[in-house]
Coordinates of C-alpha atoms in Angstrom, one line a residue:
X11 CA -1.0 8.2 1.5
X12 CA -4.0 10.2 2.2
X13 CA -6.0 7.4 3.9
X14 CA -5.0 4.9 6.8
X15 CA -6.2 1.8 3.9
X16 CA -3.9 3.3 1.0
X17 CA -1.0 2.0 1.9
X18 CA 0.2 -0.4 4.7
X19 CA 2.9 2.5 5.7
X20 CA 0.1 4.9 6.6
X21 CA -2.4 1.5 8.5
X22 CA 1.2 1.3 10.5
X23 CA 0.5 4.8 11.9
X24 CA -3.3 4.4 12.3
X25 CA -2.8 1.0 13.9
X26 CA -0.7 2.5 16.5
X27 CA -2.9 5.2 17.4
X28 CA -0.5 8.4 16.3
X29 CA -3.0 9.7 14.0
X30 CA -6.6 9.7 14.2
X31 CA -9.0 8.1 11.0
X32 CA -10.3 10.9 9.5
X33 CA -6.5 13.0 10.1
X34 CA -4.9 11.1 7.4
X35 CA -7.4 13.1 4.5
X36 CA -5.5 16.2 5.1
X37 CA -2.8 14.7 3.0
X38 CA -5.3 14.4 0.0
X39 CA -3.9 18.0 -2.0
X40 CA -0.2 17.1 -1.5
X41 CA -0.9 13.3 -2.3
X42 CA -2.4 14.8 -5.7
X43 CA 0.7 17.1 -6.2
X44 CA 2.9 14.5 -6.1
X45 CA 1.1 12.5 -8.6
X46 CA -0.3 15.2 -11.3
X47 CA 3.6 15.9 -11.2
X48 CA 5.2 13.3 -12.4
X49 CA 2.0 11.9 -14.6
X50 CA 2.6 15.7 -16.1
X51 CA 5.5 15.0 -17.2
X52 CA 5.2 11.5 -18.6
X53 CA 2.7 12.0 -20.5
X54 CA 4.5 13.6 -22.9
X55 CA 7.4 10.1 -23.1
X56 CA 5.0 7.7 -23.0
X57 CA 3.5 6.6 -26.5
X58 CA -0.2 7.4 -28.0
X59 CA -2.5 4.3 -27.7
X60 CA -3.8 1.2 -25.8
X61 CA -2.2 -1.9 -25.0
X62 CA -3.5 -4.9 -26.9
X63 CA -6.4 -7.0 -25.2
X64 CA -6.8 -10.6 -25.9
X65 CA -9.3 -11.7 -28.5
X66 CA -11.8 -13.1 -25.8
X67 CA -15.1 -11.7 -26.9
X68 CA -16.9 -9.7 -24.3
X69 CA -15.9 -10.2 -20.9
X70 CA -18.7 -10.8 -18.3
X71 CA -18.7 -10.5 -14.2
X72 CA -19.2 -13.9 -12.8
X73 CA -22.6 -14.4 -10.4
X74 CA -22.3 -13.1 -7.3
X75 CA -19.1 -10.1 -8.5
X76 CA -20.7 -7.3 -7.5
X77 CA -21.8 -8.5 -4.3
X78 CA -18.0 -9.6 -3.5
X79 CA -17.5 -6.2 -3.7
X80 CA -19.8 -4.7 -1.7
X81 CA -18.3 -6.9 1.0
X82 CA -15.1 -5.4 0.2
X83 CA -16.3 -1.8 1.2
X84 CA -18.2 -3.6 4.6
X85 CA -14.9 -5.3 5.2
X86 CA -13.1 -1.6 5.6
X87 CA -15.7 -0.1 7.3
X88 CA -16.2 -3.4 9.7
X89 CA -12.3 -2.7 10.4
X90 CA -13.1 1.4 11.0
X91 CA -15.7 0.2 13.2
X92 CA -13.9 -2.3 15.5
X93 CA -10.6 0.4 15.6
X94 CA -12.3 3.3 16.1
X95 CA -15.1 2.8 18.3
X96 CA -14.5 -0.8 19.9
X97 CA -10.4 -0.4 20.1
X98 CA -9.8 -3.4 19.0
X99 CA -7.0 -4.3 16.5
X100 CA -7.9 -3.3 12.3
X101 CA -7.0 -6.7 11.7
X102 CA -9.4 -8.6 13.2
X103 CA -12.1 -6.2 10.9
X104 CA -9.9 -7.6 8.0
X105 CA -10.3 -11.2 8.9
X106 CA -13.6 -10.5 9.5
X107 CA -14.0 -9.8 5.7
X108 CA -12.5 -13.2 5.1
X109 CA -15.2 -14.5 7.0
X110 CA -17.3 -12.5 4.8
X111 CA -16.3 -13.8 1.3
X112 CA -15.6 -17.4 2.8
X113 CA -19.5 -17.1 3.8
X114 CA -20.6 -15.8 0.0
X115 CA -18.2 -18.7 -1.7
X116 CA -19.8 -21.8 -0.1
X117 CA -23.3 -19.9 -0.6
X118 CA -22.2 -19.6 -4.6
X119 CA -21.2 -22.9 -4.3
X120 CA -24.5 -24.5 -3.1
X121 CA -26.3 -22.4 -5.7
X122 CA -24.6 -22.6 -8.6
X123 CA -23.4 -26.2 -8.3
X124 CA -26.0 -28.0 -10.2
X125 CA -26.6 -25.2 -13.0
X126 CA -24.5 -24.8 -16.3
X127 CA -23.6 -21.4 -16.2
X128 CA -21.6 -20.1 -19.4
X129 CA -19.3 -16.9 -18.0
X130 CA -16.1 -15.6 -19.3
X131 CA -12.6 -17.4 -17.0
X132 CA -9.8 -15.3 -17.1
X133 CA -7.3 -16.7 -19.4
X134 CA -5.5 -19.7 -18.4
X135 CA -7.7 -20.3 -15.5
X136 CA -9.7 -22.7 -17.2
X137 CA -9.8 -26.0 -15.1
X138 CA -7.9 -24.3 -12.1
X139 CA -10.3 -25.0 -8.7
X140 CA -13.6 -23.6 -8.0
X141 CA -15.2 -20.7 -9.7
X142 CA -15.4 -19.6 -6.1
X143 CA -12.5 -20.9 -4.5
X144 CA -10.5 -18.0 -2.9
X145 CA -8.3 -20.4 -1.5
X146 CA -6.6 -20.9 -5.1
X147 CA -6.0 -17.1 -5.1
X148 CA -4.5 -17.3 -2.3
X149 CA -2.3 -20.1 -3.2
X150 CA -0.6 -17.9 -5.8
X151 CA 0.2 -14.9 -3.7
X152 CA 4.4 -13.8 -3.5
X153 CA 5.0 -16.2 -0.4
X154 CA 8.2 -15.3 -1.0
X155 CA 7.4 -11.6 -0.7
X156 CA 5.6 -11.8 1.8
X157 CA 8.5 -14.2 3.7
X158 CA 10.5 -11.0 3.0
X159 CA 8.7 -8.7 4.6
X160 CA 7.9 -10.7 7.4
X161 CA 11.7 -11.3 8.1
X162 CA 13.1 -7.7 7.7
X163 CA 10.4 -6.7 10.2
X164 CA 11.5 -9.2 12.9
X165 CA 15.5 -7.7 12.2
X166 CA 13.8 -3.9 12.7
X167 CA 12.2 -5.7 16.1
X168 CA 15.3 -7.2 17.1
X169 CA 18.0 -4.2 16.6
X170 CA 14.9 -1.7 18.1
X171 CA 15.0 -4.2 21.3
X172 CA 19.1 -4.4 21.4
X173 CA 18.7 -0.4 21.6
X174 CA 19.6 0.8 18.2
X175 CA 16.5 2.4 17.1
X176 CA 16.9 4.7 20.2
X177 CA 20.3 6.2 19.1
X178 CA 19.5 6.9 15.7
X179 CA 15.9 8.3 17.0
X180 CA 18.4 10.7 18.7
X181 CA 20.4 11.6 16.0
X182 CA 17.8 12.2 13.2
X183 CA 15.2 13.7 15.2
X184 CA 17.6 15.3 17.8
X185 CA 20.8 16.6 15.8
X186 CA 19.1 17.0 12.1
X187 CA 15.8 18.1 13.4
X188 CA 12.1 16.4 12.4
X189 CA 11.4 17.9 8.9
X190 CA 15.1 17.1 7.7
X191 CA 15.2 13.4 9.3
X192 CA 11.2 12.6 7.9
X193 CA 12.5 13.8 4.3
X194 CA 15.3 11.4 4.5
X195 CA 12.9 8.4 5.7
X196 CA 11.4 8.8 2.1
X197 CA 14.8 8.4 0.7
X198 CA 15.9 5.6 2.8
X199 CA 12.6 4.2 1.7
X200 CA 13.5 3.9 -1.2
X201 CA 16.7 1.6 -1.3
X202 CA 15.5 -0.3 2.1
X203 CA 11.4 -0.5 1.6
X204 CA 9.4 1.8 3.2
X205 CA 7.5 -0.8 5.1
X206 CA 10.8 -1.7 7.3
X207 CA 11.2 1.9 7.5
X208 CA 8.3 3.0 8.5
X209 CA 8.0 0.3 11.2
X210 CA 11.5 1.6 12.9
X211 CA 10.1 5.0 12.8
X212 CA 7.0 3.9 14.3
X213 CA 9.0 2.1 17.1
X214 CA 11.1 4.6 17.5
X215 CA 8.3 7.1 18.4
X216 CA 9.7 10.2 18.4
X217 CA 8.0 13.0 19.9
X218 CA 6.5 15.2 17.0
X219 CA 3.9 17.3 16.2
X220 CA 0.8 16.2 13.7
X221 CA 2.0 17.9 11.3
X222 CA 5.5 16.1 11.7
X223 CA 3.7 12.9 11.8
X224 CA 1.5 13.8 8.4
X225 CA 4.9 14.3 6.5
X226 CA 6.5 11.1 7.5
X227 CA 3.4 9.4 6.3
X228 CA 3.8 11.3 3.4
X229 CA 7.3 10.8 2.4
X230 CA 7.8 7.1 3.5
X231 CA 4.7 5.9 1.4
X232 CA 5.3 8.0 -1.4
X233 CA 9.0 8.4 -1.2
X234 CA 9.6 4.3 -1.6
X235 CA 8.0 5.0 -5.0
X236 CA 11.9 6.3 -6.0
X237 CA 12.8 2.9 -6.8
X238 CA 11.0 0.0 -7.7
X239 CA 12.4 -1.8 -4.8
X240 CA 10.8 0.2 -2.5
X241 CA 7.4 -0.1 -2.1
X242 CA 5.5 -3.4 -1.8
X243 CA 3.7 -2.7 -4.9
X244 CA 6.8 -2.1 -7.2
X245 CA 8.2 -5.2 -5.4
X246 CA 5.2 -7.2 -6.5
X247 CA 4.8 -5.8 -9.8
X248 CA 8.4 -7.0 -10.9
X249 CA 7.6 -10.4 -9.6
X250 CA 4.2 -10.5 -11.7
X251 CA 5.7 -8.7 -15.1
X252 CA 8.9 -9.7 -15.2
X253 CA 10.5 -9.1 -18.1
X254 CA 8.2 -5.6 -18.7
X255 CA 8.7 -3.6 -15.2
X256 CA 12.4 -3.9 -14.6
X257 CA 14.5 -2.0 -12.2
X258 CA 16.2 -0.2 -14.5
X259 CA 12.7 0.6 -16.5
X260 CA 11.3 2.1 -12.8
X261 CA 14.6 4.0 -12.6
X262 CA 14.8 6.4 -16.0
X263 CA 11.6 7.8 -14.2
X264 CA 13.1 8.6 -10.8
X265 CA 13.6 12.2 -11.5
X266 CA 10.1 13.1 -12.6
X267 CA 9.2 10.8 -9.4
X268 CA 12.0 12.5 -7.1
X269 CA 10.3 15.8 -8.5
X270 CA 7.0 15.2 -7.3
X271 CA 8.0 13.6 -3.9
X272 CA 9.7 17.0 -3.4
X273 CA 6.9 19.3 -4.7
X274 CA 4.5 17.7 -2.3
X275 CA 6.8 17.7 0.4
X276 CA 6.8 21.6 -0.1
X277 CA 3.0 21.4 -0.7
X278 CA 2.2 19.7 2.9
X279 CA 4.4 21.9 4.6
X280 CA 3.1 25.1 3.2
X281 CA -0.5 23.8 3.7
X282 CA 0.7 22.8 7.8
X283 CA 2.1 26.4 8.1
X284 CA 5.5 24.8 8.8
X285 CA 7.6 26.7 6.4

C-alpha cells in the first residue's frame, strides 16, 4: 500500500492524480505494522519447516532471465516517466514494457534458435510453446477473473452515472464523517473486493484532506486482505491452489488480520496527527 505499483487500489489513486508519486511512501511504517502484526502472531501456529521441493536437480535461469528483469524495473520507471513528467496515462508506460519483452523474445529467438541449449523447464512445461513465448503465459492467465473484474467495474460506472455514488458520498463522508466512512471501505472491501470499492470511492471524489486520502489507500488495499475474496491476489491464489488456500483456511486468520488492519489504521493516524 505504500507505493502507487503495490497494489492496483493505490495505481487507482495515482492514476487519477489525488496523490502525488512519491506521497504514497508515507504509508511505508503503518504498511509494516500491519504486517509484522499479524506475521507476529502466526508465527507461533504455523508449523517448523519447509515445504517439499521437487526432485529436479539444480534449477538454472534461462538465457536472457536477468535481462527480462531489468526490463521489468525500466518498464515501471518508463510508466513514472510518462505519468509524472509527460501526463500521459501509466498505462501506456506498462504497454510500453510489453513492447519491451516482445522486443527481447524475438531477439532470444533468433539467437538461440539454432543452438542446443540444456536449461532447467518448469515442471510440466516441457513441450508447451516457445522458451520465449510470453504469449503462452498469457494464454493461462484467470480470464475469468479478469472478466470479473472487468464487469463489476462497468456496474460501479453505471450506478455512479444513474447518481448513486453521489448519495452515499453524502452519507458516509457527510453524516459518518471521513476517518469513520474510509475505515468502513476496508471492511466493505473485504466482502465486495476492494478494487470495485476503491473505484466508487475514487468516482465519488469526496473532498478530503491527504491525510484522508493516505488512509483510504491504506484500508481498501490492506483491508480486502480480511477475506480471501477480497483482494485480487486472494482471488487468484484460490483459483491457482485450489484445494490448499480455501476460504475457510484464509478465514481462521481474520482476527490476527483484522488486528493488524486496525493497529495500522491507529498507526497512520497517529503518524498524520489526526488523532
Amino acid at each position: 500500500a505504500f507505493s502507487p505499483f503495490g497494489d492496483i487500489t493505490t495505481l487507482m489513486v495515482w492514476e487519477n492524480d489525488i496523490l502525488d508519486f512519491g506521497t504514497f511512501f508515507k504509508l511505508f511504517i503503518p504498511a509494516v505494522v500491519n504486517f509484522i502484526v499479524p506475521a507476529s502472531i502466526m508465527y507461533f501456529f504455523i508449523p517448523v519447516g519447509q515445504p517439499a521441493l521437487p526432485d529436479e536437480g539444480d534449477a538454472n535461469i534461462k538465457p536472457g532471465g536477468l535481462f527480462i528483469v531489468l526490463l521489468f524495473l525500466a518498464t515501471i520507471a518508463t510508466s513514472i516517466f510518462f505519468h509524472q513528467f509527460l501526463h500521459l496515462p501509466s498505462v501506456i508506460g506498462m504497454l510500453m514494457g510489453l513492447g519491451y519483452l516482445k522486443m527481447l523474445g524475438h531477439y532470444l529467438r533468433i539467437k538461440f534458435r539454432r543452438e542446443n541449449h540444456s536449461f532447467d523447464m518448469v515442471p510440466g512445461s516441457e513441450g508447451k510453446g516457445s522458451a520465449f513465448d510470453t504469449f503462452s503465459h498469457i494464454a493461462k492467465a484467470e480470464w475469468d477473473t479478469l472478466f470479473f473484474f472487468y464487469g463489476i467495474i462497468m456496474s460501479v460506472g453505471g450506478i455512479g452515472f444513474m447518481g448513486y455514488l453521489t448519495l452515499v458520498s453524502e452519507f458516509m463522508y457527510g453524516e459518518l464523517g471521513a476517518t469513520t466512512a474510509n475505515i468502513l471501505v476496508g471492511i466493505i472491501s473485504a466482502v465486495i473486493d476492494n478494487i470495485p470499492v476503491m473505484f466508487a470511492v475514487v468516482s465519488m471524489n469526496p473532498e478530503m484532506s491527504e491525510t484522508q486520502w493516505l488512509l483510504v489507500t491504506l484500508t481498501a488495499g490492506t483491508g480486502g486482505s480480511l477475506l480471501s475474496i477480497g483482494s485480487a491476489a486472494g482471488v487468484g491464489l484460490m483459483g491457482q491452489a485450489k484445494g490448499f488456500y480455501t476460504f475457510s483456511s484464509h478465514l481462521k486468520w481474520m482476527p490476527a488480520i483484522a488486528l493488524g488492519y486496525a493497529a495500522s489504521i491507529y498507526t497512520h493516524l497517529l503518524i498524520g496527527h489526526a488523532l
